[in-house]
Short mmCIF file of C-alpha atoms in Angstrom, two decimals:
data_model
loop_
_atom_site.label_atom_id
_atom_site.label_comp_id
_atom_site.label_asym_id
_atom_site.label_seq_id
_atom_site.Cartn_x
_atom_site.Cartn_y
_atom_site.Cartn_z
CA UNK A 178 -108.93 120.54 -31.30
CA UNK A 179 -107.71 118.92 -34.64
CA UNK A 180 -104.30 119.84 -33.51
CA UNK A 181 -104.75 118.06 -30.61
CA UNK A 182 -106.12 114.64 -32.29
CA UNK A 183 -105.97 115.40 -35.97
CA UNK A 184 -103.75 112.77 -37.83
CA UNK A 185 -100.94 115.41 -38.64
CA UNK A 186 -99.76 114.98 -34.97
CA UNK A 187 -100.13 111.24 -34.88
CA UNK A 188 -97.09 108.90 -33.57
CA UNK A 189 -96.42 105.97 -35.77
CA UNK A 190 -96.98 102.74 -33.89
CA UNK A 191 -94.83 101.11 -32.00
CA UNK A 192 -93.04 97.87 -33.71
CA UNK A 193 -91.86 95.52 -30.62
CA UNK A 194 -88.46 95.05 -31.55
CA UNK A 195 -88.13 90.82 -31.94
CA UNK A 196 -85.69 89.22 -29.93
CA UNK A 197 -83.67 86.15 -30.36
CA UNK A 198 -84.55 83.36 -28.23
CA UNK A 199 -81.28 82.64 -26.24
CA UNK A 200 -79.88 79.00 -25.71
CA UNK A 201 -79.84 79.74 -21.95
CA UNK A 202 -83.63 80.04 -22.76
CA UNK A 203 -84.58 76.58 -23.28
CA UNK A 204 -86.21 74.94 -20.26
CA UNK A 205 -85.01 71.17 -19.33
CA UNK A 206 -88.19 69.56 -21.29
CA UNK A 207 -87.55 70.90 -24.37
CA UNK A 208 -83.90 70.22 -23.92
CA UNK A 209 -84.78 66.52 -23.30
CA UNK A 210 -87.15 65.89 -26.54
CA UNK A 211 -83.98 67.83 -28.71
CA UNK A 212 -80.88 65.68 -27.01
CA UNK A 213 -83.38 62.26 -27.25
CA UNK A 214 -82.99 63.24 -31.66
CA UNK A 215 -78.99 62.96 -30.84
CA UNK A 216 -76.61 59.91 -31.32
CA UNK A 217 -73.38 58.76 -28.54
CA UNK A 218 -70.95 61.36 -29.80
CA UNK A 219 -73.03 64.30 -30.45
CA UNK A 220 -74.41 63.52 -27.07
CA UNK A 221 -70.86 63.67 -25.76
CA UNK A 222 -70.35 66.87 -27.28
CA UNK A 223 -72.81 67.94 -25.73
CA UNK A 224 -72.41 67.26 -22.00
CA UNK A 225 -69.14 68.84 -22.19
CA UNK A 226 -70.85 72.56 -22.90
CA UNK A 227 -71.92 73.48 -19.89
CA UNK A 228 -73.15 72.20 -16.50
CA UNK A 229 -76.67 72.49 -17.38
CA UNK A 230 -76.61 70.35 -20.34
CA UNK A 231 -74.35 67.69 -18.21
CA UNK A 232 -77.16 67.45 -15.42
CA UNK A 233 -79.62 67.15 -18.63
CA UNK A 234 -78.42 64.12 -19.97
CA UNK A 235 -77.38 62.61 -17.20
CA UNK A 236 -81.02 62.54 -15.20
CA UNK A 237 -82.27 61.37 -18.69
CA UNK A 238 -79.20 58.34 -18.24
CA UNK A 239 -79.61 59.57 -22.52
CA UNK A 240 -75.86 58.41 -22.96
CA UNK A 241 -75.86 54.99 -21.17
CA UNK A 242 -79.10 54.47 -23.61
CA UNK A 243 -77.36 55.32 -26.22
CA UNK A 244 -74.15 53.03 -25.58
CA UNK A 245 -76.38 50.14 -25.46
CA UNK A 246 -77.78 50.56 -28.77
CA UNK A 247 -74.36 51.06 -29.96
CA UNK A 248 -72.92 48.22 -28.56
CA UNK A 249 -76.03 45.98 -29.62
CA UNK A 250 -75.87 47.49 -33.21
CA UNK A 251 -72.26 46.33 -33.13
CA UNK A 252 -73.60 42.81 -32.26
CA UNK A 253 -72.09 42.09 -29.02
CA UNK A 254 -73.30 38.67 -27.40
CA UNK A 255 -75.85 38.92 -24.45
CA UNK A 256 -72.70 37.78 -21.90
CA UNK A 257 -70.49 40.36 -23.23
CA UNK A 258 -73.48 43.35 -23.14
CA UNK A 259 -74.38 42.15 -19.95
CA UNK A 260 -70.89 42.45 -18.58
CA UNK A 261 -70.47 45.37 -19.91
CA UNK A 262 -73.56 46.97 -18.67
CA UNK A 263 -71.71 46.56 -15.02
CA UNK A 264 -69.20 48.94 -15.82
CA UNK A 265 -69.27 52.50 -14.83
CA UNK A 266 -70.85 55.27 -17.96
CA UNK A 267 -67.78 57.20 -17.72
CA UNK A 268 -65.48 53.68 -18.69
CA UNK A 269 -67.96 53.38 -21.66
CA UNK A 270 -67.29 56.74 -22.67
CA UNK A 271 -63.88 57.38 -22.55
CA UNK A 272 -63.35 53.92 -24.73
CA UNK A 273 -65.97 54.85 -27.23
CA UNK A 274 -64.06 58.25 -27.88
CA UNK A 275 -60.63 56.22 -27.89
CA UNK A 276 -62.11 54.11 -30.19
CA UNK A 277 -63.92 57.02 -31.99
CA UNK A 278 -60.09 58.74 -32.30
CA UNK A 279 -58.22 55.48 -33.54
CA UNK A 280 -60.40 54.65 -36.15
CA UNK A 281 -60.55 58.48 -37.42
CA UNK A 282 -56.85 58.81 -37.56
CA UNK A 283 -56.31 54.90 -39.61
CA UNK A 284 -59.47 55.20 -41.89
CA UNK A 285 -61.66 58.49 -41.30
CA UNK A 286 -61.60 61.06 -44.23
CA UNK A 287 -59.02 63.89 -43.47
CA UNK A 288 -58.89 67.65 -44.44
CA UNK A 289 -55.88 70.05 -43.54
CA UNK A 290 -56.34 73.62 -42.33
CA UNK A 291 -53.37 76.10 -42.29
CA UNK A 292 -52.54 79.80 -42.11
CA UNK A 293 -49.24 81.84 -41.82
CA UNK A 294 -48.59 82.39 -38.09
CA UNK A 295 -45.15 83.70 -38.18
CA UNK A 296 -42.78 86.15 -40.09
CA UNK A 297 -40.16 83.46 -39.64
CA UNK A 298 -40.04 79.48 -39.25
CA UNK A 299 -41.98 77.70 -36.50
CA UNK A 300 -40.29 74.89 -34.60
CA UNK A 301 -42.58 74.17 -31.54
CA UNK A 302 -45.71 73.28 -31.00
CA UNK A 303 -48.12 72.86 -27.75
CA UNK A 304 -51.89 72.16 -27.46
CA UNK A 305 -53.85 71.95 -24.20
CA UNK A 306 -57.90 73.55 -23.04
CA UNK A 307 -58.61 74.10 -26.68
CA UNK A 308 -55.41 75.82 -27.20
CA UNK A 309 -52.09 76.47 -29.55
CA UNK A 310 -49.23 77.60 -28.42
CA UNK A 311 -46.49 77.93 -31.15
CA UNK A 312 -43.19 79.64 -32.03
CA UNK A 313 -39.26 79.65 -31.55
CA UNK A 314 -38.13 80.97 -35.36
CA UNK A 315 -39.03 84.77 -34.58
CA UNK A 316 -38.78 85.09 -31.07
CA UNK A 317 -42.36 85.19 -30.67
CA UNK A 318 -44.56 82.77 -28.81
CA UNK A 319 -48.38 82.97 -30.21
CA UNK A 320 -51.75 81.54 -28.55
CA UNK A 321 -54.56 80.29 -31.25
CA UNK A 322 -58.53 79.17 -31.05
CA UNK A 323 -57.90 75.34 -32.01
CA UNK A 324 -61.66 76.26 -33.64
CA UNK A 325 -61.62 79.17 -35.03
CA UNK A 326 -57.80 79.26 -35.99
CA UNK A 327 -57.90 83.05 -34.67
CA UNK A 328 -54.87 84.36 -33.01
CA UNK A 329 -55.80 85.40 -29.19
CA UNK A 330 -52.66 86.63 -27.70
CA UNK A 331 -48.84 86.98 -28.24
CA UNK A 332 -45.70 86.46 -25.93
CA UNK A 333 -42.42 88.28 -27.04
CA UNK A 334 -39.16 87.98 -25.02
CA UNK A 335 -38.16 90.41 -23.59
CA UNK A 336 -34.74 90.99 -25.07
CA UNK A 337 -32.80 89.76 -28.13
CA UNK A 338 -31.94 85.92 -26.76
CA UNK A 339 -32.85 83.02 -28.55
CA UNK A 340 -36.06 81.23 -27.43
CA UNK A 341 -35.61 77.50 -27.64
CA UNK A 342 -38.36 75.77 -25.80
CA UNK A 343 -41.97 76.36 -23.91
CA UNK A 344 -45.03 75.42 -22.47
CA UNK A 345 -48.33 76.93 -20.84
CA UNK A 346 -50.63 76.18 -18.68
CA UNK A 347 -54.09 78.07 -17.55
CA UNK A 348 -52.15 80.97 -15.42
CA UNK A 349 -48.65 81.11 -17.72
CA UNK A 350 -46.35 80.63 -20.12
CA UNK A 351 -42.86 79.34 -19.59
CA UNK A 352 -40.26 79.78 -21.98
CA UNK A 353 -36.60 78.60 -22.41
CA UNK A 354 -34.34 81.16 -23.26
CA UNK A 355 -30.47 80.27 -23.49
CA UNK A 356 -29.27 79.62 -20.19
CA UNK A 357 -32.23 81.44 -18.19
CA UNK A 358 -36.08 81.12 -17.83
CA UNK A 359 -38.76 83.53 -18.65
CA UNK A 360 -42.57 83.52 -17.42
CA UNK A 361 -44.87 85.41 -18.88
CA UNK A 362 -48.58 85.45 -16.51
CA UNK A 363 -51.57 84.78 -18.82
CA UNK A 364 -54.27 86.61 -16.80
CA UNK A 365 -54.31 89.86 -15.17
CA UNK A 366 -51.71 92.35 -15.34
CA UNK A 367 -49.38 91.44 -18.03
CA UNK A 368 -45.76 91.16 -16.82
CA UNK A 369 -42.61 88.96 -17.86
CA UNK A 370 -40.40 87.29 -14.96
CA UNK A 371 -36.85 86.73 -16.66
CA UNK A 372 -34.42 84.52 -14.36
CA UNK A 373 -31.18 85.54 -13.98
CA UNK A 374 -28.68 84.90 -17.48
CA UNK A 375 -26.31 82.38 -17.17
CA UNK A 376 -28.00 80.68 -14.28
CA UNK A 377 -27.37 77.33 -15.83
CA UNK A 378 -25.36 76.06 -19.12
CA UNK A 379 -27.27 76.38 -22.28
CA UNK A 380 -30.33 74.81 -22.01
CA UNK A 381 -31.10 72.02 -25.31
CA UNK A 382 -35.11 71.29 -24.00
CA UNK A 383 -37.69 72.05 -21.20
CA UNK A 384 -40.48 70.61 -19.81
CA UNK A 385 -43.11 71.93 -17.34
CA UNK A 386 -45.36 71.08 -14.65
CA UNK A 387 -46.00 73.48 -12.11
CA UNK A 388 -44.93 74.40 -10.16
CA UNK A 389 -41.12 73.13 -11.71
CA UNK A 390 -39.60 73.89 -15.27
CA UNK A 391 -36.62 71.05 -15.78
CA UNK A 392 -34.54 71.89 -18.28
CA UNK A 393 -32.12 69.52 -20.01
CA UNK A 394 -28.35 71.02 -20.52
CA UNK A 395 -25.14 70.24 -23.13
CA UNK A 396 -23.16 69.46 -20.09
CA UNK A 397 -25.78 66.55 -19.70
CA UNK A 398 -27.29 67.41 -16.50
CA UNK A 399 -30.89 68.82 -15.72
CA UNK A 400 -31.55 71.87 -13.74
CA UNK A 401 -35.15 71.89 -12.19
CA UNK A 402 -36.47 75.21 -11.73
CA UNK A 403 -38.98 75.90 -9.22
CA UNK A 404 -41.36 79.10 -10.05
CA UNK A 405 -42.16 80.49 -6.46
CA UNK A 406 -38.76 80.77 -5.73
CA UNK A 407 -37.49 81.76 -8.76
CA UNK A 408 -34.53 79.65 -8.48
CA UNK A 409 -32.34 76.65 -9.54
CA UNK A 410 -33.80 74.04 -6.59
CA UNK A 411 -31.59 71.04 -8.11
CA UNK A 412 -29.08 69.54 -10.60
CA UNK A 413 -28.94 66.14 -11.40
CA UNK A 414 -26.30 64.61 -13.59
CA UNK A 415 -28.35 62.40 -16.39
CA UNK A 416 -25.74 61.60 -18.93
CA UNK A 417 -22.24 62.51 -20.21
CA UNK A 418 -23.07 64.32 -23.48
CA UNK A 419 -25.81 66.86 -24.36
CA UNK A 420 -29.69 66.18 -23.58
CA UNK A 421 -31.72 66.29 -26.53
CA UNK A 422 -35.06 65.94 -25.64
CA UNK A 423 -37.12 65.36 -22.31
CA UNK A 424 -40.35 64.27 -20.52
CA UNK A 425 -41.01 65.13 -17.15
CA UNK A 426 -44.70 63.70 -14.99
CA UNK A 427 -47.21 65.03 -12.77
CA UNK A 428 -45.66 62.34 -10.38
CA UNK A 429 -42.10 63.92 -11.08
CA UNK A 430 -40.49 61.17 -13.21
CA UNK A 431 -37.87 62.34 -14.98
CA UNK A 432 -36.87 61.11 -18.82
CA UNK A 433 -34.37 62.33 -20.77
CA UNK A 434 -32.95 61.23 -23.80
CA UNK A 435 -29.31 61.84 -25.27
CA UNK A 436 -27.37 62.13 -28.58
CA UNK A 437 -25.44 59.20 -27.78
CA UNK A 438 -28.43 57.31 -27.73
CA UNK A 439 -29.02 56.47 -23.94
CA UNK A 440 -32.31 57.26 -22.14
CA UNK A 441 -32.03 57.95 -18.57
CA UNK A 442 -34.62 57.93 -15.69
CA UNK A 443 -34.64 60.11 -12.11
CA UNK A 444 -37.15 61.25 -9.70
CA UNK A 445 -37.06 64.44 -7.92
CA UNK A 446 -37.50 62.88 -4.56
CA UNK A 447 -33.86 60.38 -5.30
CA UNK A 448 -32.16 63.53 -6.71
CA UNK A 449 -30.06 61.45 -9.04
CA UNK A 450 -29.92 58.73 -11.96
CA UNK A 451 -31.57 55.76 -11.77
CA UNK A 452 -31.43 53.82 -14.22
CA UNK A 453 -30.88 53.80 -17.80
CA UNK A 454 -32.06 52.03 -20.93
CA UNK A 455 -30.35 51.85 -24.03
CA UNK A 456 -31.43 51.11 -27.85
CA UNK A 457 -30.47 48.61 -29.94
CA UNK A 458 -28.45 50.51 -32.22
CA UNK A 459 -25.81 53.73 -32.43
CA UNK A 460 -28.54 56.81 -33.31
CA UNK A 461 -29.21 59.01 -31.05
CA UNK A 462 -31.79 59.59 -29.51
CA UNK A 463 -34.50 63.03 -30.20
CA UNK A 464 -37.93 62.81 -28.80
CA UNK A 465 -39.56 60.96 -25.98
CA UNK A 466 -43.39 60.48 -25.20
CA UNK A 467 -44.44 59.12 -21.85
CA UNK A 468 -48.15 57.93 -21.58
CA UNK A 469 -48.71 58.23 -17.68
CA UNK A 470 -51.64 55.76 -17.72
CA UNK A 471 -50.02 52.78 -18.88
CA UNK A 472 -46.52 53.51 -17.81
CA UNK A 473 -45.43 53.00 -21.07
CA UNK A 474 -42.29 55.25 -22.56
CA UNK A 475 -41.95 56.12 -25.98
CA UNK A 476 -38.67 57.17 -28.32
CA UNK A 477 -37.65 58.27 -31.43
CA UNK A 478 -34.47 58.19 -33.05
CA UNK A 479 -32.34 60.34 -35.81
CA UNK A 480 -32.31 57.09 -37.78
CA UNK A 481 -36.14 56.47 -37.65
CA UNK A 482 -36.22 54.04 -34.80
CA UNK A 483 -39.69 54.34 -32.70
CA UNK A 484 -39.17 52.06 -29.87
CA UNK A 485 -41.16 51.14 -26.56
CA UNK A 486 -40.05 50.67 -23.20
CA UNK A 487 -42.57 49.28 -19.92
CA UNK A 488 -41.35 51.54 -17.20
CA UNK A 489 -42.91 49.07 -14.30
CA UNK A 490 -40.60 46.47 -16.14
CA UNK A 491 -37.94 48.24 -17.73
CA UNK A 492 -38.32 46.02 -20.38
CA UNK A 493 -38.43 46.94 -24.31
CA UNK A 494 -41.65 45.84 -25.53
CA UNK A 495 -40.55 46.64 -29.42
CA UNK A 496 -38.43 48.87 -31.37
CA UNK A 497 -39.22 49.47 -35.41
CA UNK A 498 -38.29 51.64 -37.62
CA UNK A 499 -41.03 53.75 -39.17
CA UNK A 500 -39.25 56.23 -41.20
CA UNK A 501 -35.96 56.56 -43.70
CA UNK A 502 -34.84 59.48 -41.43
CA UNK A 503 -34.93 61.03 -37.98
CA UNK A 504 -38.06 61.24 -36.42
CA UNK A 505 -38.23 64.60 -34.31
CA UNK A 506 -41.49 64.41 -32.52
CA UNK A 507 -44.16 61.75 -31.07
CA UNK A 508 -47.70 62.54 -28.86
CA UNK A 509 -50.65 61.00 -28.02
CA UNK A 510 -54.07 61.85 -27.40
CA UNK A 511 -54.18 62.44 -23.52
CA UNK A 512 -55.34 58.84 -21.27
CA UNK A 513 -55.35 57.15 -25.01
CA UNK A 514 -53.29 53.84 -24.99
CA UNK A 515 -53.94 53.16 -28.35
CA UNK A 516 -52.58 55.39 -31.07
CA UNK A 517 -49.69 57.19 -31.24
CA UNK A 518 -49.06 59.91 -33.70
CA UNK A 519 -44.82 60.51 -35.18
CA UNK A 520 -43.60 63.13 -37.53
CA UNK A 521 -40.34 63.82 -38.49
CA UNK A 522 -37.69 65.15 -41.41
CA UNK A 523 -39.67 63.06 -44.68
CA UNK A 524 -42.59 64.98 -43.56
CA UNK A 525 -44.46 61.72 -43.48
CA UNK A 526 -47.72 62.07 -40.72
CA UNK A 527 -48.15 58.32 -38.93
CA UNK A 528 -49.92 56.66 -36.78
CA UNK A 529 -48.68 53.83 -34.91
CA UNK A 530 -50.15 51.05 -33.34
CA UNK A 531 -48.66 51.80 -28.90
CA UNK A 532 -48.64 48.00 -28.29
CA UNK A 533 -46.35 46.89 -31.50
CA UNK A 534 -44.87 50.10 -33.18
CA UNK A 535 -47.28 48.70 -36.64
CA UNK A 536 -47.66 51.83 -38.75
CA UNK A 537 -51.23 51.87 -38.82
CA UNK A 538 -51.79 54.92 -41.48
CA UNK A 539 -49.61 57.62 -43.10
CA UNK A 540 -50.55 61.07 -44.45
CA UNK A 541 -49.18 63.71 -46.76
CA UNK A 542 -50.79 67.18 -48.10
CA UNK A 543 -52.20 66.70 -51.42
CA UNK A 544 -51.21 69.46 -53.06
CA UNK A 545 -47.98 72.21 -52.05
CA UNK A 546 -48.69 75.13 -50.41
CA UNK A 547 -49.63 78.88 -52.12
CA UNK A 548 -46.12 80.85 -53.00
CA UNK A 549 -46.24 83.91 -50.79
CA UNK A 550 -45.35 86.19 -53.34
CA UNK A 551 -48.91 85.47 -54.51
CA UNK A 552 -50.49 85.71 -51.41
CA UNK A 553 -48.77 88.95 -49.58
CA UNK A 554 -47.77 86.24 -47.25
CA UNK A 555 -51.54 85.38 -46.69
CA UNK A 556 -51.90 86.90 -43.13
CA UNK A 557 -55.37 85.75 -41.61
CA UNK A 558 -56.08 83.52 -44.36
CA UNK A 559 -57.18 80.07 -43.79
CA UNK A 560 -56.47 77.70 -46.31
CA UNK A 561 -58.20 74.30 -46.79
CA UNK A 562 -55.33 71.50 -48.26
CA UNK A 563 -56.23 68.19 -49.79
CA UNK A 564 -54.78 65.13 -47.91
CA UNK A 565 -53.28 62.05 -49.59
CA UNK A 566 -52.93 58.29 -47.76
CA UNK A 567 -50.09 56.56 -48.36
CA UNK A 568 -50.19 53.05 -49.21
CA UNK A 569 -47.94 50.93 -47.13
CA UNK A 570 -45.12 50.05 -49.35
CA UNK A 571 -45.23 53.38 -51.55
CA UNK A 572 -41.86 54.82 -52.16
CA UNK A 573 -41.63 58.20 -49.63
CA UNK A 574 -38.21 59.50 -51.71
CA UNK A 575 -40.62 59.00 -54.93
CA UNK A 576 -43.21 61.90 -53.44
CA UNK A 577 -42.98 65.64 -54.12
CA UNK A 578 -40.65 67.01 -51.70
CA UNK A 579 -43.14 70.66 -51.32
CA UNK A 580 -46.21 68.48 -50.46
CA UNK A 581 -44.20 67.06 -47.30
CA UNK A 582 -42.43 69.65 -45.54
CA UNK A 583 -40.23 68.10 -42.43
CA UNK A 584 -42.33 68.22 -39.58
CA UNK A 585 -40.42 69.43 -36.72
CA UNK A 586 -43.22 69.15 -33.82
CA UNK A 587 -46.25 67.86 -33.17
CA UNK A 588 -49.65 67.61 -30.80
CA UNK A 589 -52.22 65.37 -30.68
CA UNK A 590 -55.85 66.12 -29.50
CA UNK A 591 -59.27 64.36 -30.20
CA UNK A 592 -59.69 63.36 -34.05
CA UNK A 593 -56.92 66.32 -34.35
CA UNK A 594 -52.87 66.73 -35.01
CA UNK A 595 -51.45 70.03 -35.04
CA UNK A 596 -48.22 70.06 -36.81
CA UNK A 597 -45.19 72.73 -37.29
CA UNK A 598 -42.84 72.55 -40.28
CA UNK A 599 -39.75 74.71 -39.66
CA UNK A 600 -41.75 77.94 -42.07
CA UNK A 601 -44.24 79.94 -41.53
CA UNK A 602 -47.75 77.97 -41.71
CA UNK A 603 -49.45 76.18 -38.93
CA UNK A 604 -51.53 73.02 -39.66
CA UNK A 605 -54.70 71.33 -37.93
CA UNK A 606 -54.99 68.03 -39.63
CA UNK A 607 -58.87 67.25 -38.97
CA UNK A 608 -60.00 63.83 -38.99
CA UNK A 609 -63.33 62.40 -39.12
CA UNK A 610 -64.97 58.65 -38.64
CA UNK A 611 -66.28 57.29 -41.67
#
C-alpha cells in the first residue's frame, strides 16, 4: 500500500503559472481613475490608440476638462474662455497640437536619431500612417517604423533603370522610373506592375494621388497616369523648358515649377495651363509645397528664395531668402498653417514662419557622423547625434562642413522632420516642448 501512497510516488505540486494582466484587461473604471492622473497631450495620445480608449475619454468629456485648465492656466480673460468654450473639442485640439508642434520645432529641446539605410546615397524621402519611405541612390525603395526605426519591407525595381521619384499610400507604392511607371502592391501577393518604357519623355518628378501618378517631363509637359488603366490618360503642356519639381491635390490642382523660374497652375478637369506666376528674380525654381487648407503655395529656389503665393488671389504674399544656396525641399505638418520646415545644399534645418517667410529657428548636428570604416558601415545601429541652434546672424560658411550634410529631401510630421542627405544615413530629428 506504501507504493500506492508512500511519498516516493508523490507528484510535486502544481505552481499556477502567473499571467500578465493584458491592457485589453482593464475595465472602463479603472481606465477612468488612470486617464483622470493624465495632462491635454498625453490624453491626446491616448485617444488615438484604439477605439476603446477614444469612447473612454470622451464619455468622461476628460479632454475638454483638461483644455479649460489649460487655457485658464494660460490666463485667458473670462470673454475670451467663454468664447472659446463655444467651439467644437476637436477645434481645441487640433490648435493645441499646432501650437504644441510650433513651439517644439522654434524652442523645444531637440535630439537626432540616424542609422545607415542604404549601400548607396539617399535622395528621397516620404512619411505618411507612421511611415518612411526612402531611396533613389541604389535602386532600392525601403519602408521604416517612424518609432522603432526598424526596417519593415523593401521595394526593388525590377530591372536595371534608374529610379527617380515615388510615393505610397496604404495599398502601394508608385515609383518613377525613366520614362515609365512601376507599382509595386503593399498587401497581399507581392507583384510589380511596370508600364510600358518609353511611354513618355524622361520623367524629372512625380506626384501621386490615387488613383493618378502626374509626372513632370524635360519637354515641359506633364503626363497624368491613371492606375486602373494602366495608361497615359492626358498631357498637358506646362512650360517650355524642363519641370523640376511638382505638387499635385486631392482636388486635382496641378503645380509645377520650372528651371527657368516660372510656376504654372492646371486642373485636370481644364486639361491645360492656367495661369502662371513668376518670381521676382532669374533662379529657378526646385521645390513646391502646397498647404490645401489655406490655399496657400509655397516655393523654393536654387538661389535660396522661399516665397509665398495665395492661390484664391494669385497674389505673392512674400518672398525672402532664407539660405546662401538652393533650397531643394519644403513640407509641413499636415492641416498646420503655421510652420513650415526648408532644407537644402548648406545643410541648414529651418523653420519658417507660413504667413511672412521669418526664419523662426535653425538646426545643425552637433557633432559629424561615425566613419564607416569604424563602424562596418553600422547596419542596424541607431545612433543618437547632438543638435546645435543657430543663432540668427551666425556665419553658416563659418560651420563644419561634416556636421551639415546638404539635405536633399525632407518630411514633416508631429514634433518630427525626417531628413535625407544624398549618403547613406537616415535622420528623425525629434523635438520636444520645453
Amino acid at each position: 500500500m506504501e507504493s500506492s501512497s508512500g511519498s516516493s510516488l508523490r507528484q510535486p505540486p502544481v505552481t499556477k503559472k502567473k499571467q500578465k494582466t493584458a491592457i485589453n484587461a482593464l475595465n472602463q473604471d479603472i481606465l477612468s481613475m488612470i486617464f483622470a492622473f493624465l495632462d491635454l497631450v498625453q490624453l491626446i495620445r491616448c485617444s488615438a490608440v484604439c477605439k476603446s480608449w477614444s469612447t473612454v475619454i470622451d464619455k468622461l468629456k476628460l479632454l475638454k476638462i483638461q483644455y479649460n485648465r489649460q487655457q485658464q492656466a494660460d490666463s485667458l480673460s473670462p470673454a475670451e474662455s467663454s468664447s472659446s468654450s463655444r467651439r467644437p473639442i476637436n477645434i481645441y485640439l487640433e490648435q493645441f497640437a499646432f501650437e504644441w508642434h510650433r513651439s517644439s520645432l522654434q524652442r523645444g529641446p531637440v535630439n537626432v536619431f540616424q542609422w545607415k539605410g542604404h549601400s548607396f546615397g539617399i535622395n528621397q524621402c516620404r512619411m505618411k500612417m507612421g511611415l518612411i519611405l526612402t531611396g533613389v541612390g541604389d535602386k532600392v525603395m525601403r519602408l521604416w517604423s517612424v518609432e522603432s526605426y526598424r526596417c519593415l519591407d523593401e521595394y526593388s525595381l525590377p530591372d536595371r533603370a534608374a529610379l527617380i521619384d515615388f510615393d505610397f499610400d496604404e495599398g502601394k507604392v508608385v515609383g518613377l522610373a525613366g520614362t515609365r511607371i512601376c507599382i509595386w502592391t503593399r498587401s497581399g501577393t507581392r507583384n510589380v506592375f511596370s508600364s510600358r518604357d518609353g511611354m513618355f519623355t524622361k520623367g524629372l518628378c512625380m506626384r501621386y494621388v490615387d488613383p493618378e501618378a502626374v509626372v513632370g517631363c524635360e519637354d515641359g509637359k506633364i503626363r497624368v497616369f491613371d492606375m486602373y488603366s494602366r495608361k497615359c490618360s492626358q498631357i498637358i503642356k506646362m512650360h517650355h523648358g524642363p519641370i523640376t519639381c511638382l505638387s499635385f491635390s486631392e482636388d486635382q490642382l496641378l503645380i509645377s515649377g520650372s528651371s527657368s523660374g516660372s510656376i504654372s497652375l492646371s486642373d485636370l478637369a481644364s486639361d491645360q495651363q492656367v495661369t502662371t506666376l513668376k518670381s521676382t528674380g532669374s533662379a529657378g525654381i526646385k521645390t513646391l509645397c502646397l498647404n490645401s487648407r489655406s490655399h496657400i503655395l509655397f516655393a523654393g529656389s536654387t538661389d535660396g528664395h522661399a516665397s509665398c503665393w495665395d492661390l484664391r488671389t494669385l497674389r505673392r504674399l512674400w518672398e525672402r531668402r532664407v539660405s546662401p544656396n538652393v533650397l531643394y525641399s519644403m513640407n509641413h505638418l499636415k492641416n498646420d498653417t503655421s510652420t513650415l520646415v526648408v532644407g537644402g545644399l548648406d545643410g541648414v534645418l529651418r523653420a519658417l514662419d507660413q504667413d511672412t517667410g521669418e526664419v523662426l529657428s535653425m538646426y545643425i548636428m552637433d557633432e559629424p557622423s561615425s566613419s564607416s570604416n569604424n563602424s562596418k558601415d553600422r547596419h542596424n545601429v541607431i545612433e543618437k547625434k547632438k543638435v546645435r541652434r543657430l543663432a540668427e546672424d551666425e556665419r553658416i560658411d563659418a560651420l563644419p562642413v561634416a556636421s551639415r550634410p546638404s539635405i536633399t529631401c525632407l518630411a514633416v510630421g508631429m514634433q518630427k522632420v525626417v531628413t535625407t542627405h544624398a549618403e547613406k544615413y537616415i535622420r528623425v530629428w525629434r523635438f520636444s516642448n520645453s
